[in-house]
């Protein structure tokens, strides 16, 4: 039987409740939600990956800015709450090892944690069949690479303000809706071939962990999921019935993404753009 101190040994580093990982995250971050869904659905004990919420503010354009938590040892170590000093990307999630190493981006974080779990651990979140595993990864990367960057509110606001893109309300900006609808259409067709109760087959996979946050964002943009993407909508309803998933969504503010930007600050910024 594998003991805690044998779990995830990597060049002398021990992944255990004595030397846990820390995940810096925030409920307003879709990428953070992917990782937390993975941890909970995979059954990774909270004692092995401890969650630390960053703080949140907004800039003069209304865009969300994640900051280091007040009083945290890591904040004291770097001497500033500016997240860029901790992660040059300025985003969450961030996985911190007890030896000081840091990993960013939801996919690599999940891969690393998975590689540190005991061989043969239960509840694997990739199918055994190679083709179905590839389908899971295909959905994951459509979400992460082809949807999220282009529907991201900071991108939309910055593009309107600095790059001359058409001015429109950020949540329902035509470019945002275009990419969501185009790529959801692709995922819908894929799921027509591989979905069972969930996105790929009848077990929860990493595809679901990536799709859930993206659906929340789409609902915030008032996308008619049932009318436009019926297979995806059916899977979504099934996912909401899974206690662990509904529990995580409640922790993150509900079924619909609760906060995307500061509307009042954006209005002031938009008026300045209009008069410029």
PDB file of C-alpha atoms in Angstrom:
ATOM      1  CA  UNK A   1       0.000   0.000   0.000  1.00  0.00           C
ATOM      2  CA  UNK A   2       1.305   3.456  -0.922  1.00  0.00           C
ATOM      3  CA  UNK A   3       1.955   5.685   2.071  1.00  0.00           C
ATOM      4  CA  UNK A   4       1.416   9.426   2.006  1.00  0.00           C
ATOM      5  CA  UNK A   5       5.137  10.086   1.984  1.00  0.00           C
ATOM      6  CA  UNK A   6       5.580   7.892  -1.084  1.00  0.00           C
ATOM      7  CA  UNK A   7       3.002   9.808  -3.065  1.00  0.00           C
ATOM      8  CA  UNK A   8       4.403  11.794  -5.969  1.00  0.00           C
ATOM      9  CA  UNK A   9       8.108  11.501  -5.282  1.00  0.00           C
ATOM     10  CA  UNK A  10       9.981  13.579  -7.833  1.00  0.00           C
ATOM     11  CA  UNK A  11      13.757  14.033  -7.505  1.00  0.00           C
ATOM     12  CA  UNK A  12      13.543  14.034  -3.731  1.00  0.00           C
ATOM     13  CA  UNK A  13      10.438  16.189  -3.566  1.00  0.00           C
ATOM     14  CA  UNK A  14       7.602  14.615  -1.595  1.00  0.00           C
ATOM     15  CA  UNK A  15       3.968  15.437  -2.318  1.00  0.00           C
ATOM     16  CA  UNK A  16       2.248  14.759   0.985  1.00  0.00           C
ATOM     17  CA  UNK A  17       0.081  16.249   3.688  1.00  0.00           C
ATOM     18  CA  UNK A  18       3.324  17.182   5.454  1.00  0.00           C
ATOM     19  CA  UNK A  19       4.553  19.097   2.405  1.00  0.00           C
ATOM     20  CA  UNK A  20       1.416  20.077   0.491  1.00  0.00           C
ATOM     21  CA  UNK A  21       1.122  22.020  -2.708  1.00  0.00           C
ATOM     22  CA  UNK A  22      -0.608  25.406  -2.583  1.00  0.00           C
ATOM     23  CA  UNK A  23      -2.975  26.512  -5.322  1.00  0.00           C
ATOM     24  CA  UNK A  24      -3.374  30.265  -5.616  1.00  0.00           C
ATOM     25  CA  UNK A  25      -6.728  30.813  -7.315  1.00  0.00           C
ATOM     26  CA  UNK A  26      -9.726  33.134  -7.442  1.00  0.00           C
ATOM     27  CA  UNK A  27     -13.453  32.392  -7.963  1.00  0.00           C
ATOM     28  CA  UNK A  28     -13.575  35.001 -10.753  1.00  0.00           C
ATOM     29  CA  UNK A  29     -11.039  32.984 -12.769  1.00  0.00           C
ATOM     30  CA  UNK A  30     -12.350  30.376 -15.214  1.00  0.00           C
ATOM     31  CA  UNK A  31      -8.942  28.715 -15.349  1.00  0.00           C
ATOM     32  CA  UNK A  32      -8.962  28.420 -11.555  1.00  0.00           C
ATOM     33  CA  UNK A  33     -12.350  26.749 -11.728  1.00  0.00           C
ATOM     34  CA  UNK A  34     -10.990  24.128 -14.143  1.00  0.00           C
ATOM     35  CA  UNK A  35      -8.302  23.116 -11.662  1.00  0.00           C
ATOM     36  CA  UNK A  36     -10.574  23.093  -8.610  1.00  0.00           C
ATOM     37  CA  UNK A  37     -13.136  20.980 -10.480  1.00  0.00           C
ATOM     38  CA  UNK A  38     -10.349  18.562 -11.364  1.00  0.00           C
ATOM     39  CA  UNK A  39      -9.149  18.370  -7.746  1.00  0.00           C
ATOM     40  CA  UNK A  40     -12.628  17.710  -6.372  1.00  0.00           C
ATOM     41  CA  UNK A  41     -13.764  15.297  -9.080  1.00  0.00           C
ATOM     42  CA  UNK A  42     -10.445  13.458  -8.903  1.00  0.00           C
ATOM     43  CA  UNK A  43     -10.761  13.173  -5.145  1.00  0.00           C
ATOM     44  CA  UNK A  44      -7.434  14.834  -4.338  1.00  0.00           C
ATOM     45  CA  UNK A  45      -7.484  15.425  -0.550  1.00  0.00           C
ATOM     46  CA  UNK A  46      -7.522  19.123   0.452  1.00  0.00           C
ATOM     47  CA  UNK A  47      -4.587  18.341   2.747  1.00  0.00           C
ATOM     48  CA  UNK A  48      -2.435  17.630  -0.329  1.00  0.00           C
ATOM     49  CA  UNK A  49      -3.364  20.726  -2.360  1.00  0.00           C
ATOM     50  CA  UNK A  50      -4.314  23.655  -0.157  1.00  0.00           C
ATOM     51  CA  UNK A  51      -6.320  26.444  -1.765  1.00  0.00           C
ATOM     52  CA  UNK A  52      -5.336  30.072  -1.250  1.00  0.00           C
ATOM     53  CA  UNK A  53      -7.580  32.742  -2.744  1.00  0.00           C
ATOM     54  CA  UNK A  54      -5.899  35.805  -4.156  1.00  0.00           C
ATOM     55  CA  UNK A  55      -7.525  39.194  -3.764  1.00  0.00           C
ATOM     56  CA  UNK A  56      -9.232  41.156  -6.517  1.00  0.00           C
ATOM     57  CA  UNK A  57      -9.381  44.755  -7.598  1.00  0.00           C
ATOM     58  CA  UNK A  58     -10.119  46.569 -10.864  1.00  0.00           C
ATOM     59  CA  UNK A  59      -8.141  49.035 -12.935  1.00  0.00           C
ATOM     60  CA  UNK A  60      -9.384  52.335 -14.389  1.00  0.00           C
ATOM     61  CA  UNK A  61     -10.941  50.474 -17.340  1.00  0.00           C
ATOM     62  CA  UNK A  62     -12.972  48.181 -15.096  1.00  0.00           C
ATOM     63  CA  UNK A  63     -10.805  45.145 -15.843  1.00  0.00           C
ATOM     64  CA  UNK A  64     -10.242  42.613 -13.070  1.00  0.00           C
ATOM     65  CA  UNK A  65      -6.786  42.587 -11.514  1.00  0.00           C
ATOM     66  CA  UNK A  66      -5.740  39.733  -9.240  1.00  0.00           C
ATOM     67  CA  UNK A  67      -3.460  40.645  -6.327  1.00  0.00           C
ATOM     68  CA  UNK A  68      -1.567  38.688  -3.704  1.00  0.00           C
ATOM     69  CA  UNK A  69      -3.450  37.991  -0.454  1.00  0.00           C
ATOM     70  CA  UNK A  70      -2.770  40.417   2.377  1.00  0.00           C
ATOM     71  CA  UNK A  71      -0.489  38.960   5.057  1.00  0.00           C
ATOM     72  CA  UNK A  72       0.315  35.763   3.158  1.00  0.00           C
ATOM     73  CA  UNK A  73       3.894  34.511   3.696  1.00  0.00           C
ATOM     74  CA  UNK A  74       4.508  34.647  -0.054  1.00  0.00           C
ATOM     75  CA  UNK A  75       3.264  38.245  -0.194  1.00  0.00           C
ATOM     76  CA  UNK A  76       5.652  39.168   2.597  1.00  0.00           C
ATOM     77  CA  UNK A  77       8.470  37.331   0.845  1.00  0.00           C
ATOM     78  CA  UNK A  78       8.126  39.292  -2.407  1.00  0.00           C
ATOM     79  CA  UNK A  79       7.351  42.546  -0.594  1.00  0.00           C
ATOM     80  CA  UNK A  80       4.361  43.550  -2.715  1.00  0.00           C
ATOM     81  CA  UNK A  81       0.772  42.569  -3.474  1.00  0.00           C
ATOM     82  CA  UNK A  82       1.451  42.939  -7.196  1.00  0.00           C
ATOM     83  CA  UNK A  83       0.810  39.464  -8.596  1.00  0.00           C
ATOM     84  CA  UNK A  84       3.269  40.102 -11.427  1.00  0.00           C
ATOM     85  CA  UNK A  85       6.072  39.804  -8.883  1.00  0.00           C
ATOM     86  CA  UNK A  86       4.872  36.285  -8.038  1.00  0.00           C
ATOM     87  CA  UNK A  87       3.763  35.214 -11.508  1.00  0.00           C
ATOM     88  CA  UNK A  88       4.990  37.220 -14.528  1.00  0.00           C
ATOM     89  CA  UNK A  89       1.747  36.346 -16.324  1.00  0.00           C
ATOM     90  CA  UNK A  90      -0.239  38.223 -13.685  1.00  0.00           C
ATOM     91  CA  UNK A  91      -2.933  35.553 -13.630  1.00  0.00           C
ATOM     92  CA  UNK A  92      -4.194  32.637 -11.608  1.00  0.00           C
ATOM     93  CA  UNK A  93      -4.118  29.702 -11.017  1.00  0.00           C
ATOM     94  CA  UNK A  94      -0.592  29.256  -9.691  1.00  0.00           C
ATOM     95  CA  UNK A  95       0.624  25.998  -8.162  1.00  0.00           C
ATOM     96  CA  UNK A  96       3.313  26.510  -5.509  1.00  0.00           C
ATOM     97  CA  UNK A  97       5.431  23.577  -4.343  1.00  0.00           C
ATOM     98  CA  UNK A  98       6.985  23.499  -0.896  1.00  0.00           C
ATOM     99  CA  UNK A  99      10.428  23.705  -2.519  1.00  0.00           C
ATOM    100  CA  UNK A 100       9.492  27.066  -4.047  1.00  0.00           C
ATOM    101  CA  UNK A 101       8.844  25.953  -7.603  1.00  0.00           C
ATOM    102  CA  UNK A 102       5.798  27.462  -9.303  1.00  0.00           C
ATOM    103  CA  UNK A 103       3.687  26.161 -12.171  1.00  0.00           C
ATOM    104  CA  UNK A 104       1.075  28.183 -14.063  1.00  0.00           C
ATOM    105  CA  UNK A 105      -1.637  27.502 -16.662  1.00  0.00           C
ATOM    106  CA  UNK A 106      -4.505  25.162 -15.812  1.00  0.00           C
ATOM    107  CA  UNK A 107      -3.492  22.322 -18.152  1.00  0.00           C
ATOM    108  CA  UNK A 108       0.121  21.951 -16.962  1.00  0.00           C
ATOM    109  CA  UNK A 109      -0.994  22.333 -13.334  1.00  0.00           C
ATOM    110  CA  UNK A 110      -3.475  19.486 -13.740  1.00  0.00           C
ATOM    111  CA  UNK A 111      -0.905  17.362 -15.588  1.00  0.00           C
ATOM    112  CA  UNK A 112       1.687  17.886 -12.865  1.00  0.00           C
ATOM    113  CA  UNK A 113      -0.676  17.039 -10.005  1.00  0.00           C
ATOM    114  CA  UNK A 114      -1.858  13.982 -11.911  1.00  0.00           C
ATOM    115  CA  UNK A 115       1.729  12.834 -12.412  1.00  0.00           C
ATOM    116  CA  UNK A 116       2.339  13.199  -8.670  1.00  0.00           C
ATOM    117  CA  UNK A 117      -0.577  10.970  -7.686  1.00  0.00           C
ATOM    118  CA  UNK A 118       0.015   7.272  -6.959  1.00  0.00           C
ATOM    119  CA  UNK A 119       0.099   4.954  -9.948  1.00  0.00           C
ATOM    120  CA  UNK A 120      -3.273   3.296 -10.311  1.00  0.00           C
ATOM    121  CA  UNK A 121      -5.135   5.912  -8.268  1.00  0.00           C
ATOM    122  CA  UNK A 122      -8.907   5.707  -8.633  1.00  0.00           C
ATOM    123  CA  UNK A 123     -11.141   8.110 -10.535  1.00  0.00           C
ATOM    124  CA  UNK A 124      -8.797   8.782 -13.418  1.00  0.00           C
ATOM    125  CA  UNK A 125     -10.276  11.552 -15.537  1.00  0.00           C
ATOM    126  CA  UNK A 126      -9.097  10.349 -18.926  1.00  0.00           C
ATOM    127  CA  UNK A 127     -10.728   7.354 -20.661  1.00  0.00           C
ATOM    128  CA  UNK A 128      -8.685   4.205 -21.229  1.00  0.00           C
ATOM    129  CA  UNK A 129      -9.507   4.120 -24.936  1.00  0.00           C
ATOM    130  CA  UNK A 130      -6.864   6.140 -26.844  1.00  0.00           C
ATOM    131  CA  UNK A 131      -9.391   7.691 -29.227  1.00  0.00           C
ATOM    132  CA  UNK A 132     -11.692   8.792 -26.431  1.00  0.00           C
ATOM    133  CA  UNK A 133      -8.715  10.202 -24.515  1.00  0.00           C
ATOM    134  CA  UNK A 134      -7.905  12.237 -27.609  1.00  0.00           C
ATOM    135  CA  UNK A 135     -11.512  13.447 -27.785  1.00  0.00           C
ATOM    136  CA  UNK A 136     -11.247  14.657 -24.187  1.00  0.00           C
ATOM    137  CA  UNK A 137      -8.092  16.566 -24.985  1.00  0.00           C
ATOM    138  CA  UNK A 138      -9.609  17.960 -28.172  1.00  0.00           C
ATOM    139  CA  UNK A 139     -12.493  19.507 -26.227  1.00  0.00           C
ATOM    140  CA  UNK A 140     -10.100  20.763 -23.541  1.00  0.00           C
ATOM    141  CA  UNK A 141      -7.926  22.622 -26.010  1.00  0.00           C
ATOM    142  CA  UNK A 142     -10.790  23.998 -28.075  1.00  0.00           C
ATOM    143  CA  UNK A 143     -11.964  25.603 -24.845  1.00  0.00           C
ATOM    144  CA  UNK A 144      -8.545  26.745 -23.624  1.00  0.00           C
ATOM    145  CA  UNK A 145      -7.031  27.839 -26.941  1.00  0.00           C
ATOM    146  CA  UNK A 146      -9.875  28.656 -29.331  1.00  0.00           C
ATOM    147  CA  UNK A 147     -12.605  30.096 -27.078  1.00  0.00           C
ATOM    148  CA  UNK A 148     -11.263  31.479 -23.827  1.00  0.00           C
ATOM    149  CA  UNK A 149      -8.629  33.910 -25.168  1.00  0.00           C
ATOM    150  CA  UNK A 150     -11.035  35.607 -27.592  1.00  0.00           C
ATOM    151  CA  UNK A 151     -14.069  35.843 -25.327  1.00  0.00           C
ATOM    152  CA  UNK A 152     -12.003  37.023 -22.366  1.00  0.00           C
ATOM    153  CA  UNK A 153     -13.404  40.325 -21.091  1.00  0.00           C
ATOM    154  CA  UNK A 154      -9.967  41.955 -20.500  1.00  0.00           C
ATOM    155  CA  UNK A 155      -9.065  41.161 -24.114  1.00  0.00           C
ATOM    156  CA  UNK A 156     -12.347  42.648 -25.374  1.00  0.00           C
ATOM    157  CA  UNK A 157     -11.963  45.822 -23.302  1.00  0.00           C
ATOM    158  CA  UNK A 158      -8.320  46.292 -24.266  1.00  0.00           C
ATOM    159  CA  UNK A 159      -9.074  45.694 -27.944  1.00  0.00           C
ATOM    160  CA  UNK A 160     -11.782  48.361 -27.894  1.00  0.00           C
ATOM    161  CA  UNK A 161      -9.611  50.821 -26.023  1.00  0.00           C
ATOM    162  CA  UNK A 162      -6.205  50.376 -27.619  1.00  0.00           C
ATOM    163  CA  UNK A 163      -6.630  48.604 -30.936  1.00  0.00           C
ATOM    164  CA  UNK A 164      -9.653  50.336 -32.435  1.00  0.00           C
ATOM    165  CA  UNK A 165     -12.072  47.415 -32.267  1.00  0.00           C
ATOM    166  CA  UNK A 166     -15.785  48.186 -32.633  1.00  0.00           C
ATOM    167  CA  UNK A 167     -17.300  49.589 -29.428  1.00  0.00           C
ATOM    168  CA  UNK A 168     -20.038  47.481 -27.815  1.00  0.00           C
ATOM    169  CA  UNK A 169     -21.019  46.161 -24.362  1.00  0.00           C
ATOM    170  CA  UNK A 170     -18.217  43.748 -23.348  1.00  0.00           C
ATOM    171  CA  UNK A 171     -20.418  40.834 -22.267  1.00  0.00           C
ATOM    172  CA  UNK A 172     -22.269  40.693 -25.583  1.00  0.00           C
ATOM    173  CA  UNK A 173     -19.587  42.093 -27.860  1.00  0.00           C
ATOM    174  CA  UNK A 174     -20.006  40.677 -31.409  1.00  0.00           C
ATOM    175  CA  UNK A 175     -16.451  39.290 -31.465  1.00  0.00           C
ATOM    176  CA  UNK A 176     -16.988  37.528 -28.143  1.00  0.00           C
ATOM    177  CA  UNK A 177     -20.272  35.975 -29.257  1.00  0.00           C
ATOM    178  CA  UNK A 178     -18.770  34.986 -32.602  1.00  0.00           C
ATOM    179  CA  UNK A 179     -15.999  32.906 -31.058  1.00  0.00           C
ATOM    180  CA  UNK A 180     -18.245  31.346 -28.423  1.00  0.00           C
ATOM    181  CA  UNK A 181     -20.874  30.334 -30.969  1.00  0.00           C
ATOM    182  CA  UNK A 182     -18.375  29.148 -33.583  1.00  0.00           C
ATOM    183  CA  UNK A 183     -16.382  26.959 -31.217  1.00  0.00           C
ATOM    184  CA  UNK A 184     -19.396  25.762 -29.225  1.00  0.00           C
ATOM    185  CA  UNK A 185     -20.790  24.675 -32.583  1.00  0.00           C
ATOM    186  CA  UNK A 186     -17.659  22.613 -33.167  1.00  0.00           C
ATOM    187  CA  UNK A 187     -17.805  21.104 -29.678  1.00  0.00           C
ATOM    188  CA  UNK A 188     -21.501  20.334 -30.166  1.00  0.00           C
ATOM    189  CA  UNK A 189     -20.714  18.305 -33.296  1.00  0.00           C
ATOM    190  CA  UNK A 190     -17.885  16.480 -31.540  1.00  0.00           C
ATOM    191  CA  UNK A 191     -20.112  15.681 -28.577  1.00  0.00           C
ATOM    192  CA  UNK A 192     -22.804  14.310 -30.869  1.00  0.00           C
ATOM    193  CA  UNK A 193     -20.278  11.555 -31.644  1.00  0.00           C
ATOM    194  CA  UNK A 194     -18.685  10.971 -28.243  1.00  0.00           C
ATOM    195  CA  UNK A 195     -20.961  12.243 -25.461  1.00  0.00           C
ATOM    196  CA  UNK A 196     -22.800   9.908 -23.151  1.00  0.00           C
ATOM    197  CA  UNK A 197     -24.122  11.189 -19.885  1.00  0.00           C
ATOM    198  CA  UNK A 198     -21.213  13.639 -19.884  1.00  0.00           C
ATOM    199  CA  UNK A 199     -18.984  15.288 -22.502  1.00  0.00           C
ATOM    200  CA  UNK A 200     -17.083  12.124 -23.447  1.00  0.00           C
ATOM    201  CA  UNK A 201     -18.819   8.934 -22.388  1.00  0.00           C
ATOM    202  CA  UNK A 202     -20.614   8.304 -19.118  1.00  0.00           C
ATOM    203  CA  UNK A 203     -17.853   9.306 -16.703  1.00  0.00           C
ATOM    204  CA  UNK A 204     -16.728  12.802 -15.785  1.00  0.00           C
ATOM    205  CA  UNK A 205     -13.507  13.662 -17.603  1.00  0.00           C
ATOM    206  CA  UNK A 206     -11.177  16.619 -17.925  1.00  0.00           C
ATOM    207  CA  UNK A 207     -13.310  17.740 -20.862  1.00  0.00           C
ATOM    208  CA  UNK A 208     -16.101  18.466 -18.383  1.00  0.00           C
ATOM    209  CA  UNK A 209     -13.730  20.343 -16.062  1.00  0.00           C
ATOM    210  CA  UNK A 210     -12.828  22.652 -18.933  1.00  0.00           C
ATOM    211  CA  UNK A 211     -16.310  22.949 -20.407  1.00  0.00           C
ATOM    212  CA  UNK A 212     -18.158  23.876 -17.203  1.00  0.00           C
ATOM    213  CA  UNK A 213     -16.418  27.263 -16.731  1.00  0.00           C
ATOM    214  CA  UNK A 214     -16.884  28.093 -20.402  1.00  0.00           C
ATOM    215  CA  UNK A 215     -20.598  27.376 -20.246  1.00  0.00           C
ATOM    216  CA  UNK A 216     -20.862  29.666 -17.211  1.00  0.00           C
ATOM    217  CA  UNK A 217     -19.278  32.433 -19.270  1.00  0.00           C
ATOM    218  CA  UNK A 218     -21.638  31.754 -22.165  1.00  0.00           C
ATOM    219  CA  UNK A 219     -24.662  31.975 -19.874  1.00  0.00           C
ATOM    220  CA  UNK A 220     -23.377  35.341 -18.640  1.00  0.00           C
ATOM    221  CA  UNK A 221     -23.455  36.458 -22.289  1.00  0.00           C
ATOM    222  CA  UNK A 222     -27.059  35.182 -22.501  1.00  0.00           C
ATOM    223  CA  UNK A 223     -26.264  32.431 -24.998  1.00  0.00           C
ATOM    224  CA  UNK A 224     -29.313  30.186 -25.463  1.00  0.00           C
ATOM    225  CA  UNK A 225     -27.578  26.920 -24.645  1.00  0.00           C
ATOM    226  CA  UNK A 226     -30.642  24.669 -24.992  1.00  0.00           C
ATOM    227  CA  UNK A 227     -31.779  26.296 -28.217  1.00  0.00           C
ATOM    228  CA  UNK A 228     -28.410  26.478 -29.965  1.00  0.00           C
ATOM    229  CA  UNK A 229     -26.430  23.564 -28.532  1.00  0.00           C
ATOM    230  CA  UNK A 230     -28.840  20.846 -27.344  1.00  0.00           C
ATOM    231  CA  UNK A 231     -26.272  18.091 -26.747  1.00  0.00           C
ATOM    232  CA  UNK A 232     -24.072  20.411 -24.732  1.00  0.00           C
ATOM    233  CA  UNK A 233     -27.129  21.620 -22.825  1.00  0.00           C
ATOM    234  CA  UNK A 234     -28.111  18.046 -21.940  1.00  0.00           C
ATOM    235  CA  UNK A 235     -24.602  17.309 -20.684  1.00  0.00           C
ATOM    236  CA  UNK A 236     -24.608  20.581 -18.715  1.00  0.00           C
ATOM    237  CA  UNK A 237     -27.833  19.625 -16.957  1.00  0.00           C
ATOM    238  CA  UNK A 238     -26.356  16.223 -16.086  1.00  0.00           C
ATOM    239  CA  UNK A 239     -23.224  17.871 -14.709  1.00  0.00           C
ATOM    240  CA  UNK A 240     -25.278  20.171 -12.493  1.00  0.00           C
ATOM    241  CA  UNK A 241     -26.811  17.087 -10.876  1.00  0.00           C
ATOM    242  CA  UNK A 242     -23.376  15.876  -9.751  1.00  0.00           C
ATOM    243  CA  UNK A 243     -23.021  16.939  -6.131  1.00  0.00           C
ATOM    244  CA  UNK A 244     -19.300  17.648  -6.253  1.00  0.00           C
ATOM    245  CA  UNK A 245     -19.699  19.889  -9.311  1.00  0.00           C
ATOM    246  CA  UNK A 246     -22.701  21.793  -7.989  1.00  0.00           C
ATOM    247  CA  UNK A 247     -20.806  22.256  -4.728  1.00  0.00           C
ATOM    248  CA  UNK A 248     -17.788  23.768  -6.463  1.00  0.00           C
ATOM    249  CA  UNK A 249     -20.018  26.056  -8.527  1.00  0.00           C
ATOM    250  CA  UNK A 250     -21.680  27.280  -5.356  1.00  0.00           C
ATOM    251  CA  UNK A 251     -18.241  28.065  -3.910  1.00  0.00           C
ATOM    252  CA  UNK A 252     -17.402  29.976  -7.090  1.00  0.00           C
ATOM    253  CA  UNK A 253     -20.543  32.108  -7.013  1.00  0.00           C
ATOM    254  CA  UNK A 254     -23.187  30.089  -8.817  1.00  0.00           C
ATOM    255  CA  UNK A 255     -24.131  28.566 -12.146  1.00  0.00           C
ATOM    256  CA  UNK A 256     -23.552  31.823 -14.035  1.00  0.00           C
ATOM    257  CA  UNK A 257     -20.164  33.554 -13.855  1.00  0.00           C
ATOM    258  CA  UNK A 258     -20.882  36.257 -11.228  1.00  0.00           C
ATOM    259  CA  UNK A 259     -18.235  38.874 -12.007  1.00  0.00           C
ATOM    260  CA  UNK A 260     -16.462  39.759 -15.216  1.00  0.00           C
ATOM    261  CA  UNK A 261     -15.618  43.466 -14.932  1.00  0.00           C
ATOM    262  CA  UNK A 262     -16.587  46.673 -13.122  1.00  0.00           C
ATOM    263  CA  UNK A 263     -19.425  48.051 -15.253  1.00  0.00           C
ATOM    264  CA  UNK A 264     -19.355  51.535 -13.708  1.00  0.00           C
ATOM    265  CA  UNK A 265     -15.636  52.023 -14.324  1.00  0.00           C
ATOM    266  CA  UNK A 266     -16.016  50.650 -17.834  1.00  0.00           C
ATOM    267  CA  UNK A 267     -18.782  53.153 -18.612  1.00  0.00           C
ATOM    268  CA  UNK A 268     -16.511  56.030 -17.627  1.00  0.00           C
ATOM    269  CA  UNK A 269     -13.728  54.531 -19.724  1.00  0.00           C
ATOM    270  CA  UNK A 270     -16.069  53.962 -22.685  1.00  0.00           C
ATOM    271  CA  UNK A 271     -17.228  57.591 -22.601  1.00  0.00           C
ATOM    272  CA  UNK A 272     -13.619  58.711 -22.764  1.00  0.00           C
ATOM    273  CA  UNK A 273     -13.082  56.425 -25.750  1.00  0.00           C
ATOM    274  CA  UNK A 274     -16.123  57.884 -27.467  1.00  0.00           C
ATOM    275  CA  UNK A 275     -14.925  61.436 -27.007  1.00  0.00           C
ATOM    276  CA  UNK A 276     -11.358  60.690 -28.056  1.00  0.00           C
TER     277      UNK A 276
END
